[in-house]
Tab-separated table of C-alpha atoms and ligand atoms in Angstrom:
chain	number	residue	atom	x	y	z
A	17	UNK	CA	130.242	164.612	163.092
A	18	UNK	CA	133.274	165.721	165.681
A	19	UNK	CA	133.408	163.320	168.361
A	20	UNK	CA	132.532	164.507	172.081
A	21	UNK	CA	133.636	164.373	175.728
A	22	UNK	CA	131.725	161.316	176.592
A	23	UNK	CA	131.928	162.289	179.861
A	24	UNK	CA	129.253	164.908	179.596
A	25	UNK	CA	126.603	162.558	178.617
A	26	UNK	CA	126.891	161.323	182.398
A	27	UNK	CA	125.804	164.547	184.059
A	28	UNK	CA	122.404	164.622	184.981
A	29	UNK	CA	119.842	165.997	183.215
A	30	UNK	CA	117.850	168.337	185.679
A	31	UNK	CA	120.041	170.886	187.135
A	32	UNK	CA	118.873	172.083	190.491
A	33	UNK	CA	118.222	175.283	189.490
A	34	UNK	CA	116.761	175.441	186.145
A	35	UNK	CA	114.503	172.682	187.864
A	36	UNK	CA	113.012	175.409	190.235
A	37	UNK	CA	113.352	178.011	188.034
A	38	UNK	CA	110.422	175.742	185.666
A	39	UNK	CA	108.708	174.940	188.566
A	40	UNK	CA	108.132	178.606	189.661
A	41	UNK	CA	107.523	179.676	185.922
A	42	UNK	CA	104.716	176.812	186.384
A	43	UNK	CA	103.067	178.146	189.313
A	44	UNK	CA	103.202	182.015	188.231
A	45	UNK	CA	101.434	180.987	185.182
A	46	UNK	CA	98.436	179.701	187.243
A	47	UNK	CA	98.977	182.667	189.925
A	48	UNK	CA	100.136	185.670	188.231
A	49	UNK	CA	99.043	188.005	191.290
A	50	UNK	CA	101.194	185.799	193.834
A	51	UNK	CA	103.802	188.020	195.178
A	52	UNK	CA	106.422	185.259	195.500
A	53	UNK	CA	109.821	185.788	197.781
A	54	UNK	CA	112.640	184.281	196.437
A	55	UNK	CA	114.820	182.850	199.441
A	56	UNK	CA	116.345	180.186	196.586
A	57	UNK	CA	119.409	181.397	194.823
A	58	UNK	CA	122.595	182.456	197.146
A	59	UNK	CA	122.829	185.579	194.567
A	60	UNK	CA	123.529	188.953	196.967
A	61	UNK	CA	120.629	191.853	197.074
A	62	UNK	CA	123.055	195.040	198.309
A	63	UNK	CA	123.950	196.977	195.745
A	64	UNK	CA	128.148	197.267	195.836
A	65	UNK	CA	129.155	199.534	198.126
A	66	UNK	CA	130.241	203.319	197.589
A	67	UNK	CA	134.434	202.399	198.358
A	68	UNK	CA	133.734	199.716	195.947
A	69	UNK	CA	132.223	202.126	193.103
A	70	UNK	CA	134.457	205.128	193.463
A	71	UNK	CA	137.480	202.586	193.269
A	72	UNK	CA	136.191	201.460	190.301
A	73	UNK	CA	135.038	204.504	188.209
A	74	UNK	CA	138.570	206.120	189.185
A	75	UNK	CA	139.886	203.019	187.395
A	76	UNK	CA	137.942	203.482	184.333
A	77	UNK	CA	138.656	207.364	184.149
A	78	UNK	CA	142.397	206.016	184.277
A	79	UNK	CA	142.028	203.385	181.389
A	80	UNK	CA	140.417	206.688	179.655
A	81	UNK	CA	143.783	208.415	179.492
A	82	UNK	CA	146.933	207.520	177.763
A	83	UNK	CA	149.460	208.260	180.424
A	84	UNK	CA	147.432	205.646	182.826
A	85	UNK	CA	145.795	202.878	180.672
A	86	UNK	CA	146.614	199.245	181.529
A	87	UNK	CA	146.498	196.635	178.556
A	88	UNK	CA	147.193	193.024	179.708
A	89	UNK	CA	147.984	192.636	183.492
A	90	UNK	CA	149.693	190.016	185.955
A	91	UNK	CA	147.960	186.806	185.071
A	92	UNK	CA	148.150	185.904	189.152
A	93	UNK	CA	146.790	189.280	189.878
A	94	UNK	CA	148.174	192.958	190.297
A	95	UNK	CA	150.424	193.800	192.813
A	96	UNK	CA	148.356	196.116	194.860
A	97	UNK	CA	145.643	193.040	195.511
A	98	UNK	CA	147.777	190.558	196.179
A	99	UNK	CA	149.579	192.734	199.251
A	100	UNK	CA	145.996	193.674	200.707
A	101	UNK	CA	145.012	189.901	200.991
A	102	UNK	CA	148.052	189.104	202.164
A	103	UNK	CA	147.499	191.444	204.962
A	104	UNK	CA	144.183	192.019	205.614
A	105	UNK	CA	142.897	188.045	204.767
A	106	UNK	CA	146.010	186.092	206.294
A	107	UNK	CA	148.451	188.167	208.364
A	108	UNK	CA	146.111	189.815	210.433
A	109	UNK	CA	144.889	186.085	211.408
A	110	UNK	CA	148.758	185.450	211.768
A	111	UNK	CA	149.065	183.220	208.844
A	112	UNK	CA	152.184	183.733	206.827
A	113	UNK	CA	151.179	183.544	202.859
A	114	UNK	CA	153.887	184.599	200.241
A	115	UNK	CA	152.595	187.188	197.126
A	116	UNK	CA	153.598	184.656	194.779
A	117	UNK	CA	151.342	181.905	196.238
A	118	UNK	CA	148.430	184.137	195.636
A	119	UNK	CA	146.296	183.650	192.151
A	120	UNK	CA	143.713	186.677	191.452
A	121	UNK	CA	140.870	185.060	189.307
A	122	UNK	CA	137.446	186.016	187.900
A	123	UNK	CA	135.584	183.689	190.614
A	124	UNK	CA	135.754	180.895	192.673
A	125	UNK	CA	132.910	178.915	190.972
A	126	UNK	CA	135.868	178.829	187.905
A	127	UNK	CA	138.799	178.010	190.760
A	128	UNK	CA	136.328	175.137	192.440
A	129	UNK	CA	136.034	173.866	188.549
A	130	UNK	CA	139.343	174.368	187.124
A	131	UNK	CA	141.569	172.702	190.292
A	132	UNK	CA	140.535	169.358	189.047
A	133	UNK	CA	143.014	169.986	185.909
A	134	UNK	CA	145.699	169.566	188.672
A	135	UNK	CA	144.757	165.657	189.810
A	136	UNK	CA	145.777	162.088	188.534
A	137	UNK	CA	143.072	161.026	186.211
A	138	UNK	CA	142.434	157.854	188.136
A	139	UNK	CA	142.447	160.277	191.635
A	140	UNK	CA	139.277	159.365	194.198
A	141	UNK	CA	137.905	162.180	195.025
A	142	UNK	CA	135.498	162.933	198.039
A	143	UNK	CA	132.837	165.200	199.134
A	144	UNK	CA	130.534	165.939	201.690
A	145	UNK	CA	126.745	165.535	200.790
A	146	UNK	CA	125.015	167.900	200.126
A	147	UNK	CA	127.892	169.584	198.266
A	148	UNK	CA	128.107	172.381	196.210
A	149	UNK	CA	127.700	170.963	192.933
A	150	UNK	CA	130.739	172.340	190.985
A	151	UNK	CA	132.979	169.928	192.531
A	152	UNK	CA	131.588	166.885	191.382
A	153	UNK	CA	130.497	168.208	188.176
A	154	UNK	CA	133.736	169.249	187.110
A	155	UNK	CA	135.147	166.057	188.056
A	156	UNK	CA	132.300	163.881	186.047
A	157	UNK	CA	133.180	166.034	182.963
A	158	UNK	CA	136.868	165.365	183.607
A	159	UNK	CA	135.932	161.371	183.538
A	160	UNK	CA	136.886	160.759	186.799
A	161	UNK	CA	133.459	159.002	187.662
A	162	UNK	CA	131.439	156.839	186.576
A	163	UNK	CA	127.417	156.850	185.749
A	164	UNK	CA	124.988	158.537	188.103
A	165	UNK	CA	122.844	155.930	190.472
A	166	UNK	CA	119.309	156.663	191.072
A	167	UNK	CA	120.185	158.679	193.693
A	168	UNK	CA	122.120	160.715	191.747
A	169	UNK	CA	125.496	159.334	193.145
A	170	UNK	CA	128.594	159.003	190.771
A	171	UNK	CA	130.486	155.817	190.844
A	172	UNK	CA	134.040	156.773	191.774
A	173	UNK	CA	133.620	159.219	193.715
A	174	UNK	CA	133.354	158.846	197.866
A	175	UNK	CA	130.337	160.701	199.361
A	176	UNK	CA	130.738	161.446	203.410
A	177	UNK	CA	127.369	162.048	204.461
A	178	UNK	CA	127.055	165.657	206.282
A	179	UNK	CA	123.982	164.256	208.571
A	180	UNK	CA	122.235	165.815	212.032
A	181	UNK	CA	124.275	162.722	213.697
A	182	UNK	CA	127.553	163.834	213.049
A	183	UNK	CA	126.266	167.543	213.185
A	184	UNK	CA	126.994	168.044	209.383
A	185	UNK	CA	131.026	167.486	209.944
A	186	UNK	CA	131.722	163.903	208.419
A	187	UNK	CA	134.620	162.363	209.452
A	188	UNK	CA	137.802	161.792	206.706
A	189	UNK	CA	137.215	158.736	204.865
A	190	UNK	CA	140.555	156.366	204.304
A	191	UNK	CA	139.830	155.858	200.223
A	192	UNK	CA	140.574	159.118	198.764
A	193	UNK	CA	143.145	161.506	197.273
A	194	UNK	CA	141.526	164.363	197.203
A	195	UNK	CA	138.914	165.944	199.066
A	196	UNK	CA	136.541	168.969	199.000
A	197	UNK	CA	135.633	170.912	202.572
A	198	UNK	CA	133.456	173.986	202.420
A	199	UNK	CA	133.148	176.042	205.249
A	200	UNK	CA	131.141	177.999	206.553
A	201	UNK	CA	129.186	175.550	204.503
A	202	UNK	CA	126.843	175.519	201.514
A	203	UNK	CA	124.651	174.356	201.438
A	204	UNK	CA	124.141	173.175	204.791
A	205	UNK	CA	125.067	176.664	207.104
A	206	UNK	CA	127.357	175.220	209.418
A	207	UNK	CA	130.855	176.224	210.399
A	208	UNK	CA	134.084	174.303	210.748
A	209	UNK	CA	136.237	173.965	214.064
A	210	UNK	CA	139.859	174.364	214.368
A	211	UNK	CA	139.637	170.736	215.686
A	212	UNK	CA	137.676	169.527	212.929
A	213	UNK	CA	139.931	171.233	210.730
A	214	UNK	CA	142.877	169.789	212.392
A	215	UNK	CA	141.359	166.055	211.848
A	216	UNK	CA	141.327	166.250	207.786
A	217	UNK	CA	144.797	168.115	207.795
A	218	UNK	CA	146.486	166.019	210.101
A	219	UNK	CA	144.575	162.884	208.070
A	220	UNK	CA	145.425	164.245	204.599
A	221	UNK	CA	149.486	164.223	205.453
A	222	UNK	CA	149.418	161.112	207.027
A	223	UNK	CA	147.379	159.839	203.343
A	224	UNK	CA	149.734	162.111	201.052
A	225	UNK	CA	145.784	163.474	200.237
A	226	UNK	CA	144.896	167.042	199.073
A	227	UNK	CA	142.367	169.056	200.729
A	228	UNK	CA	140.386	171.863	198.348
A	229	UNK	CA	139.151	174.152	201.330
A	230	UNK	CA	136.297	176.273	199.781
A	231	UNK	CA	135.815	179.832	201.862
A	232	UNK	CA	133.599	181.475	199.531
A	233	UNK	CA	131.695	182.515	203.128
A	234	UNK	CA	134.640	183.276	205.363
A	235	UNK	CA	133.104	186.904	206.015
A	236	UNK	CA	130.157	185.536	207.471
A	237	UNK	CA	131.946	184.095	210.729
A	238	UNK	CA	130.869	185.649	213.540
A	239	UNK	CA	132.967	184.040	216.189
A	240	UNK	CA	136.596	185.240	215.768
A	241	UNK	CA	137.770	181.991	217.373
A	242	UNK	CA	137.380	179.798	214.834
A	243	UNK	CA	139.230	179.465	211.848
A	244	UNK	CA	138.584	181.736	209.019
A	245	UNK	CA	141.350	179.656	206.773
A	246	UNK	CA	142.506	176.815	206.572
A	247	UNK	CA	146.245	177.883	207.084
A	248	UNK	CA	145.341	178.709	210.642
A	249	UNK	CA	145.934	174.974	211.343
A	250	UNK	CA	149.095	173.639	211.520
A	251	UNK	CA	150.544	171.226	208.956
A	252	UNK	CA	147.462	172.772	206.411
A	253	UNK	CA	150.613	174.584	203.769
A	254	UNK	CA	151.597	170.858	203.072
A	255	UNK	CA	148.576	169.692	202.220
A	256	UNK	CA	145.883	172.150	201.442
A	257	UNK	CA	144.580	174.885	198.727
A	258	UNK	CA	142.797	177.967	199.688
A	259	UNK	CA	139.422	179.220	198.189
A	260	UNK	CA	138.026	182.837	198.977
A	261	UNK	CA	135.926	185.022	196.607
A	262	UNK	CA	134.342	188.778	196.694
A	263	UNK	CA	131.204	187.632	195.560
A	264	UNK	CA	129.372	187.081	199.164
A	265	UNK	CA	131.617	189.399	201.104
A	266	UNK	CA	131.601	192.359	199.152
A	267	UNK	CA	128.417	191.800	196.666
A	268	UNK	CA	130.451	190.929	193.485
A	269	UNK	CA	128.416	187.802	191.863
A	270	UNK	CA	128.225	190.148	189.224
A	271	UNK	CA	131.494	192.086	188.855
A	272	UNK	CA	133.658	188.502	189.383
A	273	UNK	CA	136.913	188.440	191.859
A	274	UNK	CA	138.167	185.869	193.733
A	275	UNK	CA	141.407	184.179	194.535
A	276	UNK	CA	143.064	180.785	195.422
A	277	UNK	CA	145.719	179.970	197.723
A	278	UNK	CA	148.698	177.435	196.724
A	279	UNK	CA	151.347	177.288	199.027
A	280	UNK	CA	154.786	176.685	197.885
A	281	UNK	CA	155.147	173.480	200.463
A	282	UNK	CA	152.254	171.460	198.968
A	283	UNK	CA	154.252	169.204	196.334
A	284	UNK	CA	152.054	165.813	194.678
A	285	UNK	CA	154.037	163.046	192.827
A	286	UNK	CA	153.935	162.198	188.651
A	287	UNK	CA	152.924	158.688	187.998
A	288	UNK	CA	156.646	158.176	187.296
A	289	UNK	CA	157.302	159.040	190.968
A	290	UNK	CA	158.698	162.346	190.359
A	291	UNK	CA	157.695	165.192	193.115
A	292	UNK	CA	156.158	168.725	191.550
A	293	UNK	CA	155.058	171.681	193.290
A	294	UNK	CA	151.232	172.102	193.123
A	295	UNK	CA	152.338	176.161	192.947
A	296	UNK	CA	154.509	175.552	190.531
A	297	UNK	CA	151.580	173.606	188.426
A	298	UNK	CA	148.664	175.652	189.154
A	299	UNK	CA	151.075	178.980	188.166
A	300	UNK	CA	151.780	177.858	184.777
A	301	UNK	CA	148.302	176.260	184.298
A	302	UNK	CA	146.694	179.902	185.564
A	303	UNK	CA	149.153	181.278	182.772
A	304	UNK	CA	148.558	179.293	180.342
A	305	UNK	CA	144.125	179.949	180.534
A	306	UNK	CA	143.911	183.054	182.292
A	307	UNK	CA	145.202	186.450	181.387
A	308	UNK	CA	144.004	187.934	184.338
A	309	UNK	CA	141.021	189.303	185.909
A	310	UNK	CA	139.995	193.292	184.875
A	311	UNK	CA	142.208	196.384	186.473
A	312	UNK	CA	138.669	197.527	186.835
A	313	UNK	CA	137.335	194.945	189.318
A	314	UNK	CA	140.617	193.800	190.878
A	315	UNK	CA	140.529	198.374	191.661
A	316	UNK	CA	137.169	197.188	192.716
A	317	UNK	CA	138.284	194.102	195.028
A	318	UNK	CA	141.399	196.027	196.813
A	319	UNK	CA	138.865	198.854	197.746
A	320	UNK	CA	136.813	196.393	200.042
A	321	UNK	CA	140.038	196.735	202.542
A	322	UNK	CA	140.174	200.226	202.535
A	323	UNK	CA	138.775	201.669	205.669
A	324	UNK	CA	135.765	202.425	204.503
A	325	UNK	CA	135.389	199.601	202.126
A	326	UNK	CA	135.708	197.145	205.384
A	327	UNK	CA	133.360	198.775	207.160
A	328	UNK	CA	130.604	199.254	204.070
A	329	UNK	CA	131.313	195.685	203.554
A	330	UNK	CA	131.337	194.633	206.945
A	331	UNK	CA	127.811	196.611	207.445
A	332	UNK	CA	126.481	194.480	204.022
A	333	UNK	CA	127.819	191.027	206.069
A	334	UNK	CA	126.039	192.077	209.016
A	335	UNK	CA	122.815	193.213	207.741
A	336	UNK	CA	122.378	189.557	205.547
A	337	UNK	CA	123.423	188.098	209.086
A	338	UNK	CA	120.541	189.911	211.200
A	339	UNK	CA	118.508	188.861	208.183
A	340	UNK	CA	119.797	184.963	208.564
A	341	UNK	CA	118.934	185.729	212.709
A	342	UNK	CA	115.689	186.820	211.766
A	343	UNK	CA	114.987	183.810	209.818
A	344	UNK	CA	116.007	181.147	211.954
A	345	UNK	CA	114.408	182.507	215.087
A	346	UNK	CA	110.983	182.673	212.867
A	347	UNK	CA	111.287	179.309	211.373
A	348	UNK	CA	112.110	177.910	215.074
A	349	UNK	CA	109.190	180.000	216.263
A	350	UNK	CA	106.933	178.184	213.596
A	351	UNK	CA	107.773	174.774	214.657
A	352	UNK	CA	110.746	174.530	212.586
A	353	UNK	CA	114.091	172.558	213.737
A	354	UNK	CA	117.071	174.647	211.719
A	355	UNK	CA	120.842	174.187	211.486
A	356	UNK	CA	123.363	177.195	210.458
A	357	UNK	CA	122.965	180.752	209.863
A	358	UNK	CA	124.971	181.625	212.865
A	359	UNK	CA	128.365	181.891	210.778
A	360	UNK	CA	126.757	181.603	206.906
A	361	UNK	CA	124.194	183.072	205.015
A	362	UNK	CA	122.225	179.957	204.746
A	363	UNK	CA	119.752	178.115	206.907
A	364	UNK	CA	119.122	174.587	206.847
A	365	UNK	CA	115.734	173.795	207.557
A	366	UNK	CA	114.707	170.426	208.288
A	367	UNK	CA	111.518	169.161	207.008
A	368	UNK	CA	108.506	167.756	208.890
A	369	UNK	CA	108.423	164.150	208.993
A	370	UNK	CA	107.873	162.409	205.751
A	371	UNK	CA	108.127	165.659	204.082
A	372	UNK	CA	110.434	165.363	200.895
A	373	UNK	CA	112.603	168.150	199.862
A	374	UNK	CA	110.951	168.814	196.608
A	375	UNK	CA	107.555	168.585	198.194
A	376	UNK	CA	108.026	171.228	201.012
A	377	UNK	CA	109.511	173.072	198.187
A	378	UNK	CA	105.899	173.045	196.508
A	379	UNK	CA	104.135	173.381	199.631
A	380	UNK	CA	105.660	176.306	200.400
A	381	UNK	CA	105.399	178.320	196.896
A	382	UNK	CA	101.727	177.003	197.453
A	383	UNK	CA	100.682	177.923	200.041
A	384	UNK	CA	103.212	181.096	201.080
A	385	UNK	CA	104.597	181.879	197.901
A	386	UNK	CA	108.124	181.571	199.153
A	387	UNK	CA	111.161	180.029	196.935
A	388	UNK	CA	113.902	178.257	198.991
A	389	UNK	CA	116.412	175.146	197.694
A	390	UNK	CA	115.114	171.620	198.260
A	391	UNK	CA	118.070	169.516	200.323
A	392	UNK	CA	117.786	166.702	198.437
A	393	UNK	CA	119.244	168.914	195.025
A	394	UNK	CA	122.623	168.961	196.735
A	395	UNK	CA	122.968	165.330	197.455
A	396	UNK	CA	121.091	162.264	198.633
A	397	UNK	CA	121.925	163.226	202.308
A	398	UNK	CA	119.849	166.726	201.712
A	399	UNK	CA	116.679	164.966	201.386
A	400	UNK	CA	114.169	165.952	204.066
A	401	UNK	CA	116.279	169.321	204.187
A	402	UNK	CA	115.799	172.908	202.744
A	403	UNK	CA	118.146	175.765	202.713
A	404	UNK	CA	117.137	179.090	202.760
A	405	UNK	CA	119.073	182.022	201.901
A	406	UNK	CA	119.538	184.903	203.957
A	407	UNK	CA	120.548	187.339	200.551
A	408	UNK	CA	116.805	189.757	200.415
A	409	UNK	CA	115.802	192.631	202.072
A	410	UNK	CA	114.508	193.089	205.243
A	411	UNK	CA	111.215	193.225	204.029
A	412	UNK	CA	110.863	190.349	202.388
A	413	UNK	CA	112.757	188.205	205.221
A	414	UNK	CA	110.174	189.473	207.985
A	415	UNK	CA	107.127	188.894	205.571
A	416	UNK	CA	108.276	185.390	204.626
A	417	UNK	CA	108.618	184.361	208.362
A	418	UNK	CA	105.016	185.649	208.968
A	419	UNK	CA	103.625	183.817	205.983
A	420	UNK	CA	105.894	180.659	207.330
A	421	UNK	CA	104.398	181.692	210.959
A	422	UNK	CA	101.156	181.942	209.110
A	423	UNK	CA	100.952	178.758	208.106
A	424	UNK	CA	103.000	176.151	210.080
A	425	UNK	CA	102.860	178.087	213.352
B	514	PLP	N1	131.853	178.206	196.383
B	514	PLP	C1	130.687	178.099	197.011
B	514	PLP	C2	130.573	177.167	198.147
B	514	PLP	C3	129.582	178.840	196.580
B	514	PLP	O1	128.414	178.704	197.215
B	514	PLP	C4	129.714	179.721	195.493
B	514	PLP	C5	128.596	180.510	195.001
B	514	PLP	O2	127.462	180.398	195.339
B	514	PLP	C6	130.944	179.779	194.870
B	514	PLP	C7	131.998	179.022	195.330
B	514	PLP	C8	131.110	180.627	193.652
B	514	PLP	O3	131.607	181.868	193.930
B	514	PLP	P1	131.947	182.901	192.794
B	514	PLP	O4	130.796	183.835	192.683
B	514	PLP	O5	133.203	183.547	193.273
B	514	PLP	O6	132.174	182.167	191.508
C-alpha cells in the first residue's frame, strides 16, 4: 500500500460541524414536526444581488460568442478586478496597494490553507482561541505540530487565549514566527483597534514575525474609524498579508472569489540566510496551483463595486447587521451576557454558569429548536461560549429570540 501524510492521522476525529450536523439528524429523527432554526453555519441566506447576476450572465453570453470568449486567464486575477480593489478596498481608505501585489483566488478558506506552503517547516505558529479552524488544520497536515491534547490543543503550536479578561484581543506572544489575527472576528464577533493592530505590527517587526490578517468580515464594520485592513497601520507592508473574500460581503459562499494581499516590502529569510520576497514566493506558488478563478465570477466580483452593486451589497450587509442587532438585544433581554455583533455577523453568547458549550447547544435544539455553534468547537478558550450567526431571515431571527425569550427570559 502507498504510504501517507502521517500528519493527517493527527487531526481530530470529530469535526465541529459534521458533529452538529449528527446531532441535529439525531434529534429530527425523534421530532420530525420540530421546526428547527438554524443560527449554526456562517453560510449567507440573500440570494446574490441583481448587479451581481446581470454582470455575470453578460459574461456567459460573452464566453457564448467567438469574438469574446476567454480561455485561460491571469492566474493573479484579471485586470479589471484587480483595479476595483485597488480602489474601492484600499485607496479609498488611503492605503497604497500595487496591482501586482494583488492575487484573485477562488476563496479565502483555500488562501487561509494554502499560505502555510510559504513558512519554514520548523516555523511556531500562533493563534487566538477560538480560531477559525483552517489555520491550524492546515498547519497539522503540513507537520508543523505535534499530537492533539485532550483539549484538543496541538503541541507546537502557541494558543493566545481570546478571553472576556482581555476582551477577546490577546496580547502578542514572544515564541512565534507566524501568527494568525482575524478581524472582525470569527468566531468570537469582536473587532480589532487601530491600537491593537498597531501592537502585533509593531511586535511582529521588532520579532522578524509574519502576521496572516484574515478580513473575510471587513464589510461588516460599522464604525468607519477603525481599521478595515491591516495596511491602515503603519509598518503593516513589512510584515503582514492581507485576507478579504466576497463570500460574506456580497453572498458568494457559493460562486467562490476572494483575494490576498502580499506586499512587495514583506521579504522572510532561507535557512541559508538568504532574503526572498514573500510576493515574489506566493506569485510563483499561485502560478504554479492556480490557473485562475472563472471570468464568470471574477465579472461577478467587480460588479459588487459598481454603483449599484455597492449599494445592493451594502443593503445585504446591513440587513444581516439589523438581524445581528436584533439578536443581541433579545438574547440580552433574556438574561443573556453577549459579546460582538456590532461590527460582525456573529454573536458570542456566553453560557449560564456551569453550562458547557455542547450542552447549551442541546438545550437549546431541545427545548427551542434553535441550532447555533458550541464555543468550545473553536478552541478550549470557547468553552462556556456559543456563537450565533446573524446569516437567516428576519423571520426566523425574531422567532428564535422569542423562543430564547420564551424560555430563559
Ligand atoms: N475566513 C474566515 C474567518 C471565515 O469565517 C471564512 C468562512 O466562514 C473564511 C475565511 C472562508 O471564506 P471563503 O468562503 O472565501 O472561503
Amino acid at each position: 500500500m502507498p504510504r501517507v501524510n502521517d500528519h493527517f492521522a493527527k487531526l481530530k476525529a470529530g469535526y465541529l460541524f459534521p458533529e452538529i450536523g449528527r446531532r441535529v439528524r439525531g434529534f429530527q429523527a425523534d421530532n420530525s414536526d420540530a421546526p428547527i432554526i438554524k443560527l449554526g453555519i456562517g453560510d449567507v441566506t440573500e440570494p446574490l444581488a441583481p448587479a451581481i447576476t446581470s454582470a455575470m450572465k453578460a459574461a456567459v453570453d460573452e464566453m457564448g460568442e467567438r469574438a469574446t470568449f476567454h480561455g485561460y486567464g491571469p492566474e493573479r486575477g484579471y485586470g479589471f478586478l484587480i483595479d476595483a480593489i485597488r480602489q474601492h478596498d484600499y485607496a479609498s481608505r488611503g492605503v497604497d496597494i500595487a496591482d501586482d501585489e494583488i492575487f484573485v483566488s477562488d476563496g479565502s478558506k483555500c488562501d487561509s490553507g494554502n499560505v502555510q506552503e510559504l513558512f519554514a517547516a520548523d516555523a511556531t505558529i500562533a493563534v487566538t482561541d477560538p480560531v477559525y479552524p483552517v489555520y491550524v488544520d492546515s498547519n497539522v497536515m503540513a507537520g508543523r505540530t505535534g499530537a492533539a491534547d485532550e483539549n484538543g490543543r496541538y503541541t507546537g503550536i502557541v494558543y493566545l487565549p481570546a478571553t472576556e479578561e482581555n476582551k477577546f484581543a490577546p496580547a502578542p506572544s514572544d515564541k512565534a514566527d507566524v501568527v494568525y489575527l482575524c478581524s472582525p472576528n470569527n468566531p468570537t464577533g469582536t473587532v480589532a483597534t487601530a491600537d491593537y493592530l498597531e501592537t502585533w505590527v509593531d511586535w511582529a517587526n521588532a520579532h522578524d514575525a509574519l502576521i496572516i490578517f484574515d478580513a473575510a468580515y471587513e464589510a461588516f464594520i460599522r464604525d468607519d474609524s477603525l481599521p478595515h485592513s491591516i495596511y491602515e497601520i503603519d509598518g503593516a507592508r513589512t510584515c503582514a498579508i492581507e485576507m478579504r473574500s466576497y463570500s460574506k460581503r456580497a453572498g458568494f459562499t457559493g460562486v467562490r472569489c476572494a483575494f490576498m494581499v502580499v506586499p512587495k516590502e514583506l521579504e522572510g529569510k532561507t535557512s541559508s540566510g538568504d532574503t526572498v520576497s514573500f510576493n515574489a514566493m506566493w506569485n510563483r506558488r499561485h502560478s504554479t496551483k492556480f490557473n485562475g478563478a472563472s471570468y464568470l465570477v471574477q465579472r461577478g466580483a467587480a460588479a459588487v463595486y459598481s454603483e449599484e452593486g455597492l449599494q445592493q451589497t451594502n443593503a445585504q450587509v446591513d440587513f444581516y447587521m439589523e438581524n445581528a442587532r436584533l439578536l443581541r438585544e433579545g438574547l440580552g433581554a433574556a438574561g443573556f451576557t453577549c459579546y460582538g455583533g456590532e461590527h460582525a455577523p456573529y454573536i458570542w453568547l456566553k453560557t449560564r454558569e456551569g453550562t458547557g458549550s455542547w450542552e447549551f447547544f442541546d438545550q437549546l435544539l431541545r427545548t427551542c429548536h434553535i441550532v447555533g455553534t458550541p464555543g468550545a468547537g473553536f478552541g478550549p478558550s470557547g468553552e462556556g461560549f456559543f456563537r450565533l450567526s446573524a446569516f437567516n431571515s428576519r423571520d426566523n431571527v425574531t422567532e428564535a429570540i422569542e423562543r430564547i425569550k420564551k424560555a430563559y427570559g
